[in-house]
Amino acid sequence: MKEQIKNIFIREKKTESDRQEMLALFHNPEDEFEVKEILLENLLNEKNSSSEFPNMKFLFNKLWRNIEQKQKQQHNKKRYLGYWTKIAAAVIIGLLAGAYVASLIRTKVEPVYYAAHSPKGSVSQLIMPDSSIVFLNADSRVRYRMEGKNKIREVYLEGEAWFDVARNKKKPFIVHTPFYDVKVTGTQFNIKAYESDRELTTTLEEGQILIQSSGYFRLAEDIILKPGEQMVLDKDSKEVSIKNVNPEWFTSWKDNKLIFVNMDLKELMVLLERKYGVNIEVKNKEILKLHFDGTIKNESIIEFLEIIKKALPIDYKVVGQKIEITNSK
């Protein structure tokens, strides 16, 4: 039986059934002493030099010498010390055996991500562990970890977010979008990358950012943006353009203000659905080509529709949980 147990411990644990067979030994009282004896033998013969796990032999010997030293110093309490020495030894063996078993069954640890979500009708603020500040626009979400591969700070974005990145040249900050990556060390910028939108935009306020290809889309070359520049990627045509803009027009949403400059109603209706968390149906498709200039601050959806109604030939009505937009009569 002892040889059978030894074989279970020394063979490589390649499958889940192998690991389960080994762990089952710890739940069988009849095998308790043989299991401990084999574990102790393996611990004393341990020659693992990898820094990933502790040197068990060194650790065991160090602790055991401490026990022997105490035994010499307290020889006048020999009767009691013998009892506590056995307990201490059992504890040491238990701790080391636990670490040893963990090293045998240890599998690849998946990276741990934190997540944040801003639902429709709201804007959320997130302060990251490195003190970077992120504003999430409505219907947006991020996953992030601060100690990724090569110690970089990584964020995965779905939707729209404004970033104020804490400066750290030794730990680059990378935002992954479905089409490209944005790499920075410390700066302020906005990324709009909703899956349903035709265009992805990245707008730089301060500092400098580097836009690089990802696994899903290949840029002809890396793109460096300067303050006041915006990169626009058309997802359908795969065309990329760089233009000079007023960053406030594209980042004011984080201050609960939206600025529209010659925006067509098709894009405007999508934006209103996200901001107010409502469903909007346009009955007459031709009005989607109309354009609107204006600003939303603290207006309700009805108040803003009244503003649009005065500027454009449209009408609206609330039907249940939906707003219907039509041509004005």
Coordinates of C-alpha atoms in Angstrom, one line a residue:
M1 CA 0.0 0.0 0.0
K2 CA 2.9 2.3 0.8
E3 CA 4.4 1.9 -2.6
Q4 CA 1.0 2.5 -4.2
I5 CA 0.7 5.8 -2.3
K6 CA 4.2 6.8 -3.2
N7 CA 3.6 6.2 -6.9
I8 CA 0.5 8.4 -6.7
F9 CA 2.6 11.3 -5.2
I10 CA 5.7 11.1 -7.4
R11 CA 4.1 10.7 -10.8
E12 CA 3.4 13.9 -12.8
K13 CA -0.1 15.2 -12.3
K14 CA -1.2 15.7 -15.9
T15 CA -4.9 15.2 -15.6
E16 CA -7.7 16.2 -13.3
S17 CA -8.3 12.6 -12.4
D18 CA -4.7 12.2 -11.2
R19 CA -5.0 15.3 -9.0
Q20 CA -8.3 14.0 -7.6
E21 CA -6.7 10.6 -6.8
M22 CA -3.9 12.3 -4.9
L23 CA -6.2 14.6 -2.9
A24 CA -8.5 11.6 -2.0
L25 CA -5.6 10.2 0.1
F26 CA -6.1 13.0 2.6
H27 CA -9.6 11.9 3.3
N28 CA -8.8 8.3 4.2
P29 CA -7.9 7.9 7.9
E30 CA -6.4 4.4 7.3
D31 CA -3.7 5.9 5.1
E32 CA -3.0 9.0 7.3
F33 CA 0.4 7.9 8.7
E34 CA 1.7 6.5 5.5
V35 CA 0.7 9.6 3.6
K36 CA 2.5 11.9 6.1
E37 CA 5.6 9.7 6.1
I38 CA 5.8 9.9 2.3
L39 CA 5.2 13.6 2.3
L40 CA 7.9 14.1 4.8
E41 CA 10.3 12.0 2.8
N42 CA 9.5 14.0 -0.3
L43 CA 10.0 17.3 1.6
L44 CA 13.4 16.2 2.9
N45 CA 14.5 15.2 -0.6
E46 CA 13.0 18.3 -2.2
K47 CA 15.6 19.9 -4.6
N48 CA 13.3 22.4 -6.3
S49 CA 15.5 25.5 -7.0
S50 CA 12.7 27.4 -8.8
S51 CA 11.9 30.8 -7.2
E52 CA 8.2 30.1 -7.9
F53 CA 8.0 27.8 -4.9
P54 CA 9.7 27.8 -1.5
N55 CA 12.7 25.6 -0.9
M56 CA 11.0 23.1 1.3
K57 CA 14.0 21.3 2.5
F58 CA 15.7 24.5 3.6
L59 CA 12.6 25.7 5.3
F60 CA 12.0 22.4 7.1
N61 CA 15.5 22.2 8.4
K62 CA 15.5 25.8 9.5
L63 CA 12.3 25.4 11.6
W64 CA 13.4 22.1 13.0
R65 CA 16.8 23.6 14.2
N66 CA 14.8 26.2 16.0
I67 CA 12.9 23.5 17.8
E68 CA 16.1 21.7 18.8
Q69 CA 17.6 24.9 20.0
K70 CA 14.6 25.6 22.2
Q71 CA 14.8 22.0 23.5
K72 CA 18.5 22.6 24.6
Q73 CA 17.7 25.9 26.2
Q74 CA 14.7 24.5 28.2
H75 CA 16.0 21.1 29.2
N76 CA 14.5 21.6 32.7
K77 CA 11.1 21.5 31.1
K78 CA 11.9 18.4 29.1
R79 CA 8.8 16.5 30.1
Y80 CA 6.5 19.2 28.7
L81 CA 8.8 20.3 25.9
G82 CA 8.8 16.8 24.4
Y83 CA 5.0 17.0 24.1
W84 CA 5.1 20.5 22.5
T85 CA 8.0 19.6 20.3
K86 CA 5.9 16.8 18.8
I87 CA 3.0 19.3 18.2
A88 CA 5.3 21.9 16.7
A89 CA 6.8 19.2 14.4
A90 CA 3.3 18.2 13.4
V91 CA 2.4 21.8 12.6
I92 CA 5.6 22.3 10.6
I93 CA 5.0 19.1 8.7
G94 CA 1.4 20.1 8.1
L95 CA 2.3 23.5 6.8
L96 CA 5.1 22.3 4.6
A97 CA 3.0 19.4 3.3
G98 CA 0.2 21.8 2.5
A99 CA 2.6 24.0 0.5
Y100 CA 4.1 20.9 -1.2
V101 CA 0.7 19.6 -2.2
A102 CA -0.3 23.0 -3.5
S103 CA 2.8 23.0 -5.6
L104 CA 1.9 19.6 -7.0
I105 CA -1.6 20.5 -8.0
R106 CA -1.0 24.2 -8.9
T107 CA -2.2 25.1 -12.4
K108 CA -1.8 28.2 -14.4
V109 CA -3.4 31.2 -12.6
E110 CA -5.7 33.3 -14.7
P111 CA -5.2 37.1 -14.5
V112 CA -7.6 38.9 -12.2
Y113 CA -9.5 41.8 -13.7
Y114 CA -11.7 44.5 -12.1
A115 CA -14.8 45.7 -13.9
A116 CA -17.0 48.8 -14.0
H117 CA -20.2 49.4 -15.8
S118 CA -22.2 52.6 -16.5
P119 CA -25.8 51.7 -17.5
K120 CA -27.9 53.7 -20.0
G121 CA -29.0 57.0 -18.5
S122 CA -26.0 57.6 -16.3
V123 CA -22.3 58.7 -16.3
S124 CA -20.0 57.0 -13.8
Q125 CA -16.6 58.0 -12.4
L126 CA -13.9 55.5 -11.5
I127 CA -10.7 56.1 -9.6
M128 CA -8.2 53.4 -10.4
P129 CA -5.6 51.9 -8.1
D130 CA -2.8 54.0 -9.7
S131 CA -4.9 57.2 -9.2
S132 CA -5.9 57.5 -12.8
I133 CA -9.4 58.9 -13.3
V134 CA -11.9 57.4 -15.7
F135 CA -15.4 58.7 -16.6
L136 CA -17.6 56.1 -18.2
N137 CA -20.4 57.4 -20.5
A138 CA -23.8 55.8 -20.6
D139 CA -24.0 52.1 -21.7
S140 CA -20.2 51.6 -21.3
R141 CA -18.0 49.2 -19.4
V142 CA -14.3 48.6 -18.7
R143 CA -12.2 45.7 -17.5
Y144 CA -8.8 46.5 -16.1
R145 CA -5.8 45.3 -14.2
M146 CA -2.9 47.3 -13.0
E147 CA -0.1 44.7 -13.2
G148 CA -0.5 43.1 -16.5
K149 CA 2.2 41.5 -18.8
N150 CA 5.5 43.4 -18.4
K151 CA 3.9 45.4 -15.5
I152 CA 1.8 47.5 -17.9
R153 CA -1.6 49.0 -16.9
E154 CA -4.3 47.6 -19.1
V155 CA -7.9 48.6 -19.7
Y156 CA -10.4 47.0 -22.0
L157 CA -13.1 49.4 -23.2
E158 CA -16.6 48.8 -24.6
G159 CA -18.4 52.1 -25.2
E160 CA -17.1 55.5 -24.4
A161 CA -14.7 56.8 -21.7
W162 CA -12.6 59.8 -20.8
F163 CA -9.2 59.1 -19.2
D164 CA -7.0 61.2 -17.0
V165 CA -4.0 58.9 -16.7
A166 CA -1.6 59.1 -13.8
R167 CA 1.9 59.6 -15.2
N168 CA 4.3 56.7 -14.9
K169 CA 6.9 56.2 -17.6
K170 CA 7.9 52.8 -16.2
K171 CA 4.4 51.5 -16.5
P172 CA 2.7 52.3 -19.7
F173 CA -1.1 52.6 -19.7
I174 CA -2.8 50.8 -22.6
V175 CA -6.5 51.0 -23.6
H176 CA -7.7 48.1 -25.7
T177 CA -10.6 48.7 -28.1
P178 CA -12.1 46.2 -30.5
F179 CA -10.1 47.8 -33.4
Y180 CA -6.9 49.4 -32.0
D181 CA -4.9 50.0 -28.8
V182 CA -4.1 53.4 -27.3
K183 CA -0.8 53.6 -25.4
V184 CA 0.0 56.5 -23.0
T185 CA 2.2 57.3 -20.0
G186 CA 0.2 60.2 -18.6
T187 CA -2.4 62.4 -20.4
Q188 CA -6.1 63.2 -20.9
F189 CA -8.1 61.8 -23.8
N190 CA -11.5 60.4 -24.9
I191 CA -12.3 57.2 -26.7
K192 CA -15.7 56.5 -28.2
A193 CA -15.9 52.8 -29.2
Y194 CA -19.5 51.6 -29.1
E195 CA -20.0 48.4 -30.9
S196 CA -23.2 49.7 -32.6
D197 CA -21.5 52.9 -33.9
R198 CA -20.1 53.1 -37.4
E199 CA -17.1 55.2 -36.3
L200 CA -14.6 54.9 -33.5
T201 CA -13.1 58.2 -32.4
T202 CA -10.1 59.0 -30.1
T203 CA -9.7 62.6 -29.1
L204 CA -6.7 64.0 -27.3
E205 CA -6.9 66.9 -24.8
E206 CA -3.5 66.9 -23.2
G207 CA -0.2 65.1 -23.6
Q208 CA 0.5 62.6 -26.3
I209 CA -0.9 59.2 -27.2
L210 CA 0.2 56.5 -29.5
I211 CA -2.4 54.5 -31.4
Q212 CA -1.3 51.0 -32.5
S213 CA -2.7 48.0 -34.3
S214 CA -4.5 45.3 -32.4
G215 CA -5.1 41.7 -33.3
Y216 CA -8.4 42.6 -35.0
F217 CA -7.3 45.5 -37.2
R218 CA -4.0 46.5 -38.8
L219 CA -3.1 50.1 -39.1
A220 CA -0.7 51.0 -41.9
E221 CA 1.5 52.5 -39.2
D222 CA 1.4 53.7 -35.6
I223 CA -0.4 57.1 -35.2
I224 CA 0.7 59.8 -32.8
L225 CA -1.9 62.3 -31.7
K226 CA -1.2 65.8 -30.4
P227 CA -3.6 67.9 -28.3
G228 CA -6.6 69.0 -30.2
E229 CA -6.3 66.1 -32.7
Q230 CA -8.9 63.4 -33.3
M231 CA -8.5 60.1 -35.0
V232 CA -11.6 58.7 -36.7
L233 CA -11.9 55.1 -37.9
D234 CA -14.7 54.1 -40.2
K235 CA -15.4 50.5 -39.3
D236 CA -17.1 49.7 -42.6
S237 CA -14.6 51.2 -45.0
K238 CA -11.6 50.7 -42.6
E239 CA -10.5 54.2 -43.5
V240 CA -8.6 56.3 -40.9
S241 CA -8.6 60.1 -40.8
I242 CA -6.9 62.7 -38.5
K243 CA -8.5 66.1 -38.0
N244 CA -8.2 69.1 -35.7
V245 CA -11.2 69.5 -33.3
N246 CA -12.3 71.4 -30.2
P247 CA -11.9 68.6 -27.6
E248 CA -14.6 70.1 -25.4
W249 CA -17.2 69.1 -28.0
F250 CA -16.3 65.5 -27.5
T251 CA -15.6 65.4 -23.8
S252 CA -18.2 67.6 -22.3
W253 CA -20.5 64.6 -21.6
K254 CA -18.4 63.9 -18.5
D255 CA -19.6 67.2 -17.1
N256 CA -23.2 66.3 -17.8
K257 CA -23.3 68.5 -20.9
L258 CA -23.6 67.5 -24.5
I259 CA -22.6 69.7 -27.4
F260 CA -23.9 69.0 -30.9
V261 CA -22.3 70.6 -34.0
N262 CA -24.0 69.8 -37.2
M263 CA -25.0 66.4 -35.9
D264 CA -27.5 64.4 -38.0
L265 CA -30.6 63.1 -36.3
K266 CA -29.7 59.5 -36.7
E267 CA -26.6 59.9 -34.5
L268 CA -28.4 62.3 -32.2
M269 CA -31.3 59.8 -31.5
V270 CA -28.7 57.1 -30.5
L271 CA -27.0 59.5 -28.2
L272 CA -30.3 60.5 -26.6
E273 CA -31.2 56.9 -26.0
R274 CA -27.9 56.4 -24.1
K275 CA -28.1 59.6 -22.1
Y276 CA -31.6 59.3 -21.0
G277 CA -32.1 55.5 -21.0
V278 CA -35.1 55.7 -23.3
N279 CA -36.2 54.0 -26.5
I280 CA -36.8 56.2 -29.5
E281 CA -38.4 55.2 -32.7
V282 CA -38.3 57.4 -35.8
K283 CA -41.4 56.9 -37.9
N284 CA -40.2 58.9 -41.0
K285 CA -36.7 57.8 -42.0
E286 CA -36.1 60.9 -44.2
I287 CA -35.9 63.1 -41.1
L288 CA -32.8 61.2 -40.0
K289 CA -30.8 63.2 -42.5
L290 CA -31.6 66.5 -40.8
H291 CA -28.9 68.2 -38.8
F292 CA -28.9 69.9 -35.4
D293 CA -26.7 72.3 -33.5
G294 CA -27.3 72.7 -29.8
T295 CA -26.3 71.9 -26.2
I296 CA -27.9 69.8 -23.4
K297 CA -27.1 70.6 -19.8
N298 CA -29.8 69.8 -17.3
E299 CA -32.8 69.4 -19.6
S300 CA -35.0 66.4 -19.3
I301 CA -35.6 64.4 -22.5
I302 CA -39.0 66.1 -23.0
E303 CA -37.5 69.6 -22.5
F304 CA -34.8 68.8 -25.1
L305 CA -37.2 67.4 -27.6
E306 CA -39.2 70.6 -27.3
I307 CA -35.9 72.5 -28.2
I308 CA -35.4 70.3 -31.2
K309 CA -39.0 70.7 -32.2
K310 CA -38.6 74.5 -32.4
A311 CA -35.5 74.2 -34.6
L312 CA -36.5 71.3 -36.9
P313 CA -39.7 70.2 -38.6
I314 CA -40.4 67.2 -36.3
D315 CA -42.9 66.2 -33.7
Y316 CA -42.9 63.6 -31.0
K317 CA -45.2 61.7 -28.6
V318 CA -44.8 59.3 -25.8
V319 CA -46.3 55.9 -26.4
G320 CA -45.9 53.6 -23.3
Q321 CA -42.2 53.3 -22.7
K322 CA -41.2 54.6 -26.1
I323 CA -40.9 58.0 -27.7
E324 CA -42.0 58.2 -31.3
I325 CA -40.5 60.9 -33.6
T326 CA -42.4 62.0 -36.8
N327 CA -42.5 64.7 -39.3
S328 CA -44.3 67.8 -38.1
K329 CA -47.7 68.3 -39.8

